[in-house]
Amino acid sequence: MKSDDPVTRYALRLGDDALILGHRLSEWMSRAPFLEEDIALGNVALDFIGRARLFYQYAAERVGGGVTEDTFAYTRDVREFTNLLLCELPRGDFAFTLCRQFLYDAFSLPFTEALAGSADSRLAAIGAKAVKESRYHLRRSRDWIVRLGDGTEESHRRCQQALDELWIYTGEMFETDQLIDELVALGVAVDTAELRRCWIETVSETLRAATLTPPTATADVSGGRRGIHTDDLGFLLAELQFMQRAYPGLQW
Amino acid sequence: MDKRVALVPGEQTFQARIDAEEKIEPKDWMPEKYRQNLIRQISQHAHSEVIGEQPEGNWITRAPSLERKAILMAKVQDEAGHGLYLYAATETLGITREELIDRLHTGASKYASIFNYPSLTWADIGAIGWLVDSAAIVNQVSLQNTSYGPYARAMVRICKEESFHQRQGYNIMMTLMNGSQVQRDMAQDALDRWWWPSLMMFGPHDGESAHSAQSMKWKIKRRSNDDLRQQFVDQAVQQAEAIGLVVPDPDLQWDDARGHYDFGAIDWEEFERVISGNGPCNRQRLAHHKRAHREGAWVREAMAVHEAKQRLSNEDVA
């Protein structure tokens, strides 16, 4: 399901980020360190799946011709997914999941705030709805980083290690390309390069409170927006899309 | 002044309160056996909600549409929430959650045996919601009047959510029955596998139930196993027929005189086998829970240490 319409492509990127991250979070249900976290992680996962649906529904309407939200989620292959690599990395341990979440949430809050001002009214509405959730997500993941960083020796070590591993995937959030430049000029897309400073402030402040060391890696790994992914995404999709692939074209 | 306070606490007074339909609250005097009986029953119920996350959670990552995925996630989240209220209700009886989990892990405490069956296809998610949650509702509605206050109140809240779960399960089955032959076969196969275990959920026949008589006297249980099972059969058979499913029981027939469905004999050997640990997934269910608990130990420890540090620094400030 390819589209040349820039707004559709943009909505799909954002939908893909939300779906893939939501999927990774949902893998925790029944596996969290304690029952309250089964519920909380499920809650955040549900927010992201909900967000993915809003972006996909909008994209489906723009494409027309019987395409639905599920067409995008269940019938595209790896190369057509354009999510950030950060979102697709396997869930790892609890520290890895929460560090990833924090690094993303620190980006997602200013991003959704800015999206709420998009010249595209549908994207603006989705952004406005997501701001409230994002604020809660950030508060929650920030608290966890502080707790784990400033907890035991083991939790500190695991958290620092997760942070170091994840760091090289954070630059992709702020990359721009031709599509973004074009849509930024129209006031539709968020200029993520401008969010970087705000993100660094949130991250630095939190790491300080958590007694964690900001990673020094300067290299960035990216490619998600061009459909160049890690090997892990294919396995995620194999699971996510199993039913629609095994029994194509049916209503469930 | 409350007259009850002046009475000498004892079994007789306690039974009089029960007979008068008064609710027993955590700080009230209660016979030790009543307390232990409740701990057994409520914690078993809590563990069932928690272990029940697994067969359904299995399909969260494989749900066939985004809508179904979101609904299933919300449902599993509700089940975890039920586990939480019920652990909290059990804790009012003077036992910690850590001890309860320990009992689950050692096998001292049970959970609903039905969750030892696998959820092999998407239709199983329909069957679990429809049958297992229906059976749970039939049982839990009767427990809204149970004699222990915190348990009764938890049941009121849980029943509301369960009826939404039951509808989503039935809706999955209905959608399948309105679909292709492959989908109808999938739905029928799920019913074939889940029907008898659902009937077993109500426990042994009244005459053979180990805890029933005393539990009824104390009004922990309000209706007998057989009574509840009959109500479930009566409603589920009609629901099955309404969407073209065939209940896998050749002896099933409407009995005009009784005004109920007669149904075939339950395979109690299978019930015993599964309850005693040899169902298809007993080992996996427990191993899954133990593993998550073990892998989360460092998180719980970090949380406790961090809290202690915070308390200390707050005291310093004060």
Coordinates of C-alpha atoms in Angstrom, one line a residue:
Chain A
M1 CA 0.0 0.0 0.0
K2 CA 2.1 2.9 -1.3
S3 CA 1.1 6.5 -1.6
D4 CA 2.8 9.5 -3.1
D5 CA 0.7 11.9 -1.2
P6 CA 3.1 13.7 1.3
V7 CA 0.5 14.1 4.1
T8 CA -0.4 10.4 3.8
R9 CA 3.2 9.4 3.9
Y10 CA 3.7 11.6 7.0
A11 CA 0.7 10.2 8.7
L12 CA 2.0 6.7 8.1
R13 CA 5.3 7.4 9.6
L14 CA 3.7 8.6 12.7
G15 CA 1.2 5.7 12.7
D16 CA 4.1 3.3 12.3
D17 CA 6.0 4.7 15.2
A18 CA 3.0 4.4 17.5
L19 CA 2.0 0.9 16.3
I20 CA 5.5 -0.6 16.6
L21 CA 6.2 1.0 20.0
G22 CA 2.8 0.0 21.3
H23 CA 3.3 -3.5 20.1
R24 CA 6.6 -3.8 21.9
L25 CA 5.0 -2.4 25.1
S26 CA 2.1 -4.8 24.8
E27 CA 4.5 -7.8 24.9
W28 CA 5.0 -7.0 28.6
M29 CA 1.4 -7.8 29.6
S30 CA 1.7 -10.7 32.1
R31 CA 5.5 -10.3 32.2
A32 CA 6.0 -7.1 34.2
P33 CA 7.9 -7.1 37.5
F34 CA 4.6 -6.7 39.5
L35 CA 0.9 -6.5 38.8
E36 CA 0.6 -2.7 38.8
E37 CA 3.2 -2.6 36.0
D38 CA 1.2 -5.1 33.9
I39 CA -1.6 -2.6 34.1
A40 CA 0.5 0.5 33.6
L41 CA 2.5 -0.8 30.7
G42 CA -0.7 -2.1 29.1
N43 CA -2.2 1.4 29.6
V44 CA 0.7 3.1 27.8
A45 CA 0.6 0.4 25.1
L46 CA -3.1 1.0 24.6
D47 CA -2.5 4.7 24.1
F48 CA 0.0 4.1 21.4
I49 CA -2.2 1.5 19.6
G50 CA -5.0 4.1 19.8
R51 CA -2.7 6.8 18.4
A52 CA -1.6 4.5 15.5
R53 CA -5.2 3.9 14.6
L54 CA -6.0 7.6 14.4
F55 CA -3.0 8.2 12.0
Y56 CA -3.9 5.1 9.9
Q57 CA -7.5 6.0 9.7
Y58 CA -6.6 9.4 8.4
A59 CA -4.2 7.9 5.9
A60 CA -6.9 5.4 4.8
E61 CA -9.4 8.1 4.2
R62 CA -6.9 10.0 2.1
V63 CA -6.0 7.0 0.1
G64 CA -9.7 5.8 -0.3
G65 CA -10.7 2.8 -2.3
G66 CA -11.5 0.4 0.5
V67 CA -8.2 0.9 2.3
T68 CA -8.6 0.7 6.1
E69 CA -6.4 1.2 9.1
D70 CA -5.8 -2.6 9.1
T71 CA -4.5 -2.5 5.5
F72 CA -1.5 -0.5 6.7
A73 CA -0.9 -2.5 9.9
Y74 CA -1.4 -6.0 8.4
T75 CA -0.5 -6.1 4.8
R76 CA 2.6 -4.1 4.3
D77 CA 6.0 -5.7 4.5
V78 CA 9.1 -4.5 6.3
R79 CA 10.4 -2.2 3.6
E80 CA 7.1 -0.3 3.6
F81 CA 7.2 0.4 7.3
T82 CA 8.7 3.8 8.1
N83 CA 8.9 3.8 11.9
L84 CA 12.0 5.0 13.9
L85 CA 14.4 2.2 14.7
L86 CA 14.2 3.1 18.3
C87 CA 10.6 1.9 18.4
E88 CA 11.3 -1.5 17.0
L89 CA 14.2 -2.7 19.1
P90 CA 13.2 -5.8 21.1
R91 CA 11.9 -5.0 24.6
G92 CA 15.0 -6.2 26.5
D93 CA 14.8 -6.0 30.2
F94 CA 12.6 -3.6 32.2
A95 CA 15.4 -1.0 32.3
F96 CA 15.7 -1.2 28.5
T97 CA 12.0 -0.8 27.9
L98 CA 11.7 2.1 30.3
C99 CA 14.8 3.9 29.0
R100 CA 13.6 3.6 25.5
Q101 CA 10.2 4.9 26.6
F102 CA 11.7 7.8 28.4
L103 CA 14.0 8.8 25.5
Y104 CA 10.9 8.6 23.2
D105 CA 8.5 10.3 25.6
A106 CA 10.9 13.2 26.1
F107 CA 10.6 13.7 22.3
S108 CA 7.0 12.8 22.0
L109 CA 5.7 15.5 24.4
P110 CA 7.1 18.5 22.5
F111 CA 6.4 16.7 19.3
T112 CA 2.7 16.3 19.9
E113 CA 2.5 19.8 21.3
A114 CA 3.9 21.1 18.1
L115 CA 1.7 18.8 16.0
A116 CA -1.3 20.2 17.7
G117 CA -0.5 23.4 15.8
S118 CA -0.3 21.7 12.4
A119 CA -1.9 23.5 9.4
D120 CA -3.5 20.1 8.7
S121 CA -6.6 20.1 11.0
R122 CA -6.8 16.3 11.3
L123 CA -3.1 16.0 12.3
A124 CA -3.6 18.9 14.7
A125 CA -6.5 17.1 16.3
I126 CA -4.6 13.9 16.7
G127 CA -1.7 15.9 18.2
A128 CA -3.9 17.7 20.6
K129 CA -5.4 14.4 21.8
A130 CA -2.0 12.8 22.2
V131 CA -0.5 15.7 24.2
K132 CA -2.3 14.7 27.4
E133 CA -1.2 11.1 27.1
S134 CA 2.3 12.1 26.3
R135 CA 2.5 14.3 29.4
Y136 CA 1.5 11.4 31.6
H137 CA 3.8 9.0 29.8
L138 CA 6.8 11.3 30.3
R139 CA 6.1 11.8 33.9
R140 CA 5.8 8.0 34.4
S141 CA 8.9 7.0 32.5
R142 CA 11.0 9.9 34.0
D143 CA 10.0 8.7 37.5
W144 CA 11.1 5.2 36.6
I145 CA 14.5 6.4 35.2
V146 CA 15.1 8.2 38.5
R147 CA 14.0 5.3 40.5
L148 CA 16.2 2.8 38.6
G149 CA 19.2 5.1 38.2
D150 CA 19.1 6.0 41.9
G151 CA 18.0 2.6 43.2
T152 CA 20.4 -0.3 43.7
E153 CA 23.7 -0.9 42.2
E154 CA 22.2 -3.4 39.9
S155 CA 19.3 -1.2 38.7
H156 CA 21.8 1.6 38.1
R157 CA 24.1 -0.6 36.1
R158 CA 21.2 -2.0 34.0
C159 CA 19.8 1.5 33.4
Q160 CA 23.1 2.9 32.4
Q161 CA 23.7 0.0 30.0
A162 CA 20.3 0.4 28.4
L163 CA 20.9 4.1 28.0
D164 CA 24.3 3.5 26.3
E165 CA 22.8 1.0 24.0
L166 CA 19.9 3.1 23.0
W167 CA 21.7 6.4 22.6
I168 CA 22.8 5.9 18.9
Y169 CA 19.1 5.5 17.9
T170 CA 18.0 8.8 19.3
G171 CA 19.4 11.0 16.6
E172 CA 16.9 9.6 14.1
M173 CA 14.1 11.4 15.9
F174 CA 15.5 14.7 14.8
E175 CA 16.5 13.9 11.3
T176 CA 14.7 15.6 8.4
D177 CA 14.4 14.7 4.8
Q178 CA 12.8 16.0 1.7
L179 CA 9.3 15.0 2.8
I180 CA 9.7 16.7 6.2
D181 CA 11.2 19.9 4.6
E182 CA 8.3 20.1 2.2
L183 CA 5.6 19.6 4.8
V184 CA 7.4 21.9 7.3
A185 CA 7.3 24.6 4.7
L186 CA 3.5 24.1 4.4
G187 CA 3.1 24.3 8.2
V188 CA 1.9 20.7 8.2
A189 CA 4.8 18.7 9.7
V190 CA 6.7 19.3 12.9
D191 CA 10.3 20.6 12.4
T192 CA 11.9 18.0 14.7
A193 CA 15.3 19.6 14.5
E194 CA 13.9 22.4 16.6
L195 CA 12.8 20.0 19.3
R196 CA 16.3 18.7 20.0
R197 CA 17.2 21.4 22.5
C198 CA 14.1 20.8 24.5
W199 CA 14.7 17.0 24.4
I200 CA 18.3 17.4 25.6
E201 CA 17.2 19.6 28.5
T202 CA 14.7 17.0 29.7
V203 CA 17.1 14.1 29.3
S204 CA 20.0 15.9 31.0
E205 CA 17.9 17.0 33.9
T206 CA 16.5 13.5 34.4
L207 CA 19.8 11.7 34.1
R208 CA 21.3 14.1 36.7
A209 CA 18.4 13.3 39.1
A210 CA 18.9 9.6 38.3
T211 CA 22.7 9.8 38.9
L212 CA 23.2 8.4 35.4
T213 CA 25.9 9.5 33.0
P214 CA 24.9 10.9 29.6
P215 CA 26.3 8.6 26.9
T216 CA 29.1 10.1 24.8
A217 CA 28.4 8.2 21.6
T218 CA 28.2 10.6 18.7
A219 CA 27.3 8.2 15.9
D220 CA 23.7 7.8 14.8
V221 CA 22.1 4.8 13.3
S222 CA 19.1 5.5 11.2
G223 CA 17.1 4.3 8.2
G224 CA 13.6 3.6 9.5
R225 CA 12.1 6.4 7.5
R226 CA 13.5 4.8 4.3
G227 CA 12.3 1.3 5.2
I228 CA 15.8 0.2 6.2
H229 CA 15.2 -1.6 9.5
T230 CA 16.9 -3.9 12.0
D231 CA 16.3 -7.6 11.5
D232 CA 14.0 -7.5 14.5
L233 CA 11.1 -5.8 12.7
G234 CA 10.5 -8.7 10.3
F235 CA 9.9 -11.0 13.3
L236 CA 7.6 -8.5 15.0
L237 CA 5.6 -8.2 11.8
A238 CA 5.5 -12.0 11.4
E239 CA 3.7 -12.2 14.7
L240 CA 1.6 -9.0 14.4
Q241 CA 0.4 -10.0 10.9
F242 CA 0.0 -13.7 11.4
M243 CA -3.8 -13.8 11.1
Q244 CA -4.2 -11.6 8.1
R245 CA -1.4 -13.5 6.3
A246 CA -2.8 -16.9 7.2
Y247 CA -6.4 -16.1 6.4
P248 CA -6.3 -13.1 4.0
G249 CA -9.3 -11.0 3.3
L250 CA -11.6 -12.0 6.1
Q251 CA -13.5 -10.0 8.7
W252 CA -12.6 -10.7 12.3
Chain B
M1 CA -23.2 2.8 71.5
D2 CA -22.9 -0.2 69.1
K3 CA -24.4 -3.1 71.0
R4 CA -22.2 -5.6 69.2
V5 CA -19.1 -4.3 70.9
A6 CA -20.6 -5.3 74.3
L7 CA -21.1 -8.9 73.2
V8 CA -18.5 -11.4 74.0
P9 CA -17.1 -12.3 70.6
G10 CA -17.5 -15.9 69.7
E11 CA -18.7 -18.3 67.0
Q12 CA -22.3 -17.9 68.1
T13 CA -22.4 -14.2 67.9
F14 CA -20.6 -14.4 64.6
Q15 CA -23.0 -16.8 63.1
A16 CA -25.9 -14.6 64.3
R17 CA -24.4 -11.7 62.4
I18 CA -24.0 -13.8 59.3
D19 CA -27.6 -15.0 59.6
A20 CA -28.8 -11.4 59.9
E21 CA -27.0 -10.7 56.6
E22 CA -24.6 -8.3 58.2
K23 CA -21.3 -7.8 56.4
I24 CA -18.1 -8.9 58.2
E25 CA -15.4 -6.2 58.0
P26 CA -11.7 -6.6 58.3
K27 CA -11.4 -5.5 61.9
D28 CA -14.4 -7.5 63.1
W29 CA -13.8 -10.7 65.1
M30 CA -14.0 -13.8 62.9
P31 CA -13.4 -17.5 63.4
E32 CA -9.9 -18.5 62.3
K33 CA -11.3 -21.0 59.9
Y34 CA -13.5 -18.3 58.3
R35 CA -10.5 -16.2 57.8
Q36 CA -8.5 -19.1 56.3
N37 CA -11.4 -20.2 54.1
L38 CA -11.7 -16.6 52.8
I39 CA -7.9 -16.3 52.2
R40 CA -8.1 -19.5 50.2
Q41 CA -11.1 -18.5 48.1
I42 CA -10.2 -14.9 47.4
S43 CA -6.6 -15.5 46.7
Q44 CA -7.5 -18.4 44.4
H45 CA -9.8 -16.0 42.6
A46 CA -7.0 -13.3 42.5
H47 CA -4.5 -15.8 41.1
S48 CA -7.0 -16.9 38.5
E49 CA -7.3 -13.4 37.2
V50 CA -3.5 -13.1 37.0
I51 CA -2.8 -16.5 35.4
G52 CA -5.8 -15.8 33.1
E53 CA -3.7 -12.9 31.6
Q54 CA -1.6 -15.6 29.9
P55 CA -3.9 -17.5 27.6
E56 CA -5.5 -14.2 26.4
G57 CA -2.2 -12.2 26.5
N58 CA -0.9 -14.8 24.0
W59 CA -3.1 -13.3 21.4
I60 CA -2.5 -9.6 22.1
T61 CA 0.5 -9.6 19.7
R62 CA -1.4 -11.7 17.1
A63 CA -4.9 -10.2 17.2
P64 CA -6.4 -10.0 13.7
S65 CA -7.3 -6.3 13.6
L66 CA -6.2 -3.2 15.4
E67 CA -9.7 -2.8 16.9
R68 CA -9.6 -6.4 18.3
K69 CA -6.1 -5.8 19.5
A70 CA -7.1 -2.7 21.5
I71 CA -10.1 -4.4 22.9
L72 CA -8.2 -7.4 24.0
M73 CA -5.5 -5.3 25.6
A74 CA -8.1 -3.4 27.6
K75 CA -9.7 -6.7 28.6
V76 CA -6.4 -8.2 29.8
Q77 CA -5.6 -5.0 31.6
D78 CA -9.0 -5.3 33.4
E79 CA -8.2 -8.8 34.5
A80 CA -4.9 -7.6 36.0
G81 CA -6.9 -4.9 37.7
H82 CA -9.3 -7.5 39.1
G83 CA -6.3 -9.4 40.4
L84 CA -5.2 -6.3 42.1
Y85 CA -8.5 -5.6 43.9
L86 CA -8.7 -9.2 45.0
Y87 CA -5.2 -9.3 46.3
A88 CA -6.0 -6.1 48.2
A89 CA -9.2 -7.7 49.6
T90 CA -7.1 -10.7 50.7
E91 CA -4.6 -8.5 52.4
T92 CA -7.3 -7.2 54.7
L93 CA -7.3 -10.7 56.2
G94 CA -3.8 -10.3 57.4
I95 CA -1.6 -11.8 54.7
T96 CA 0.8 -10.0 52.3
R97 CA 0.8 -10.2 48.6
E98 CA 4.3 -11.6 48.7
E99 CA 3.1 -14.5 50.8
L100 CA 0.1 -15.0 48.4
I101 CA 2.4 -15.2 45.4
D102 CA 4.7 -17.5 47.3
R103 CA 1.8 -19.9 47.9
L104 CA 0.9 -19.7 44.2
H105 CA 4.4 -20.6 43.3
T106 CA 4.7 -23.5 45.7
G107 CA 1.3 -24.9 44.6
A108 CA -0.2 -24.4 48.1
S109 CA -2.7 -22.0 46.5
K110 CA -4.7 -22.9 43.3
Y111 CA -6.1 -20.9 40.4
A112 CA -8.9 -21.7 38.1
S113 CA -8.0 -24.9 36.3
I114 CA -9.5 -23.7 33.1
F115 CA -6.4 -21.5 32.4
N116 CA -4.3 -24.7 32.1
Y117 CA -5.8 -25.2 28.7
P118 CA -4.1 -23.6 25.7
S119 CA -5.5 -20.8 23.5
L120 CA -4.6 -22.3 20.2
T121 CA -6.6 -20.2 17.7
W122 CA -8.1 -16.7 17.6
A123 CA -11.5 -18.3 18.2
D124 CA -10.3 -19.4 21.6
I125 CA -10.2 -15.7 22.6
G126 CA -13.9 -15.6 21.6
A127 CA -14.6 -18.8 23.6
I128 CA -12.8 -17.7 26.7
G129 CA -14.6 -14.3 26.7
W130 CA -17.9 -15.9 26.1
L131 CA -17.8 -19.1 28.2
V132 CA -15.2 -18.5 30.8
D133 CA -16.3 -15.0 31.6
S134 CA -19.9 -16.1 31.5
A135 CA -19.2 -18.8 34.0
A136 CA -17.2 -16.3 36.1
I137 CA -20.1 -13.8 36.0
V138 CA -22.7 -16.4 37.1
N139 CA -20.4 -17.3 40.1
Q140 CA -19.5 -13.7 40.9
V141 CA -23.0 -12.3 40.8
S142 CA -23.8 -14.7 43.6
L143 CA -20.7 -13.5 45.4
Q144 CA -21.9 -9.9 45.4
N145 CA -23.8 -11.0 48.5
T146 CA -21.0 -12.8 50.1
S147 CA -20.6 -12.2 53.9
Y148 CA -17.2 -10.6 53.8
G149 CA -17.5 -6.9 53.0
P150 CA -14.3 -6.2 51.0
Y151 CA -14.9 -9.3 48.9
A152 CA -18.5 -8.4 48.2
R153 CA -17.6 -4.9 47.2
A154 CA -14.8 -6.1 44.9
M155 CA -17.3 -8.4 43.2
V156 CA -19.7 -5.6 42.4
R157 CA -17.0 -3.7 40.6
I158 CA -15.6 -6.8 38.8
C159 CA -19.0 -8.0 37.6
K160 CA -19.6 -4.8 35.7
E161 CA -16.4 -5.2 33.8
E162 CA -16.9 -9.0 33.2
S163 CA -20.2 -8.4 31.4
F164 CA -18.3 -6.2 28.9
H165 CA -15.8 -9.0 28.5
Q166 CA -18.5 -11.6 28.0
R167 CA -20.0 -9.5 25.3
Q168 CA -16.7 -9.0 23.5
G169 CA -16.1 -12.8 23.5
Y170 CA -19.6 -13.6 22.2
N171 CA -19.1 -10.9 19.6
I172 CA -15.9 -12.6 18.3
M173 CA -17.8 -15.9 18.1
M174 CA -20.7 -14.2 16.3
T175 CA -18.4 -12.6 13.8
L176 CA -16.7 -15.9 13.1
M177 CA -20.0 -17.7 12.6
N178 CA -21.0 -15.0 10.1
G179 CA -17.7 -15.4 8.3
S180 CA -16.3 -18.1 6.0
Q181 CA -16.4 -21.9 6.5
V182 CA -12.9 -21.8 7.9
Q183 CA -14.0 -19.2 10.5
R184 CA -17.1 -21.2 11.4
D185 CA -15.0 -24.4 11.9
M186 CA -12.6 -22.4 14.0
A187 CA -15.4 -21.2 16.3
Q188 CA -16.9 -24.7 16.6
D189 CA -13.6 -26.2 17.4
A190 CA -13.0 -23.7 20.1
L191 CA -16.5 -24.4 21.6
D192 CA -15.7 -28.2 21.4
R193 CA -12.5 -27.7 23.5
W194 CA -13.8 -25.1 26.0
W195 CA -17.3 -26.4 26.7
W196 CA -16.5 -29.1 29.2
P197 CA -13.7 -27.3 31.0
S198 CA -16.2 -24.4 31.4
L199 CA -18.7 -26.7 33.2
M200 CA -15.9 -27.9 35.4
M201 CA -15.2 -24.3 36.5
F202 CA -18.1 -24.6 39.0
G203 CA -16.3 -27.3 40.9
P204 CA -17.4 -30.8 42.0
H205 CA -21.0 -31.8 42.5
D206 CA -22.5 -30.4 45.7
G207 CA -22.2 -33.7 47.6
E208 CA -18.5 -33.9 46.8
S209 CA -17.3 -30.4 47.3
A210 CA -14.7 -30.3 50.1
H211 CA -15.4 -26.7 51.3
S212 CA -19.0 -26.2 50.3
A213 CA -21.1 -26.9 53.3
Q214 CA -19.2 -24.7 55.7
S215 CA -18.8 -21.9 53.1
M216 CA -22.6 -21.9 52.6
K217 CA -23.2 -21.7 56.3
W218 CA -20.9 -18.7 56.6
K219 CA -22.4 -17.3 53.5
I220 CA -19.0 -17.0 51.8
K221 CA -20.7 -19.0 49.1
R222 CA -24.3 -18.1 48.4
R223 CA -25.3 -20.7 45.8
S224 CA -24.3 -24.3 45.3
N225 CA -21.9 -25.4 42.5
D226 CA -24.6 -27.5 40.7
D227 CA -27.1 -24.6 40.9
L228 CA -24.7 -22.2 39.3
R229 CA -23.6 -24.7 36.7
Q230 CA -27.2 -25.3 35.7
Q231 CA -27.8 -21.5 35.3
F232 CA -24.7 -21.3 33.1
V233 CA -25.7 -24.2 30.9
D234 CA -29.2 -22.8 30.4
Q235 CA -28.0 -19.5 29.2
A236 CA -24.9 -20.7 27.2
V237 CA -26.9 -23.3 25.2
Q238 CA -29.3 -20.7 24.0
Q239 CA -26.5 -18.4 23.1
A240 CA -24.7 -21.1 21.1
E241 CA -27.8 -22.0 19.2
A242 CA -28.5 -18.4 18.4
I243 CA -25.4 -18.2 16.3
G244 CA -25.4 -21.7 14.9
L245 CA -22.9 -23.4 17.2
V246 CA -23.4 -27.0 18.3
V247 CA -22.8 -27.8 22.0
P248 CA -20.6 -30.9 22.1
D249 CA -22.9 -32.9 24.4
P250 CA -25.1 -35.7 22.9
D251 CA -27.1 -35.9 26.1
L252 CA -28.1 -32.3 26.1
Q253 CA -31.8 -31.8 26.0
W254 CA -34.5 -29.5 27.3
D255 CA -36.3 -30.9 30.3
D256 CA -39.8 -29.4 30.4
A257 CA -40.6 -30.7 33.8
R258 CA -37.5 -29.2 35.4
G259 CA -37.5 -26.1 33.2
H260 CA -33.8 -26.6 32.6
Y261 CA -31.5 -28.3 30.2
D262 CA -30.3 -31.8 31.1
F263 CA -26.7 -32.3 30.3
G264 CA -24.3 -35.2 30.1
A265 CA -21.8 -36.5 32.7
I266 CA -18.8 -34.4 33.4
D267 CA -15.4 -36.2 33.1
W268 CA -14.2 -35.8 36.6
E269 CA -11.1 -37.7 36.0
E270 CA -10.0 -35.0 33.6
F271 CA -10.9 -32.4 36.2
E272 CA -8.8 -34.1 38.8
R273 CA -5.9 -34.6 36.4
V274 CA -5.8 -30.9 35.4
I275 CA -6.3 -29.6 39.0
S276 CA -3.6 -31.9 40.3
G277 CA -1.1 -30.3 37.8
N278 CA -1.3 -32.4 34.7
G279 CA -3.3 -30.4 32.3
P280 CA -1.8 -29.3 29.0
C281 CA -0.3 -26.0 30.3
N282 CA 0.0 -26.2 34.1
R283 CA 3.7 -26.2 34.0
Q284 CA 4.0 -23.4 31.5
R285 CA 1.5 -21.2 33.3
L286 CA 3.3 -21.4 36.6
A287 CA 6.8 -21.2 35.0
H288 CA 5.7 -18.1 33.2
H289 CA 4.6 -16.4 36.4
K290 CA 7.6 -17.5 38.3
R291 CA 9.9 -16.3 35.6
A292 CA 8.3 -12.8 35.4
H293 CA 8.4 -12.6 39.2
R294 CA 12.0 -13.6 39.3
E295 CA 13.1 -11.3 36.5
G296 CA 11.3 -8.4 38.2
A297 CA 13.0 -8.9 41.5
W298 CA 15.7 -6.4 40.9
V299 CA 13.1 -3.8 39.9
R300 CA 11.1 -4.3 43.1
E301 CA 14.3 -4.1 45.1
A302 CA 15.4 -0.9 43.3
M303 CA 12.0 0.6 44.0
A304 CA 12.2 -0.2 47.7
V305 CA 15.7 1.2 48.0
H306 CA 14.9 4.3 46.1
E307 CA 11.8 4.9 48.3
A308 CA 13.9 4.5 51.4
K309 CA 16.5 7.0 50.1
Q310 CA 13.7 9.5 49.4
R311 CA 12.3 9.0 52.9
L312 CA 15.7 9.6 54.4
S313 CA 16.4 12.8 52.4
N314 CA 12.9 14.1 53.3
E315 CA 13.7 13.5 57.0
D316 CA 16.9 15.4 56.6
V317 CA 15.1 18.3 55.2
A318 CA 12.5 18.2 58.0

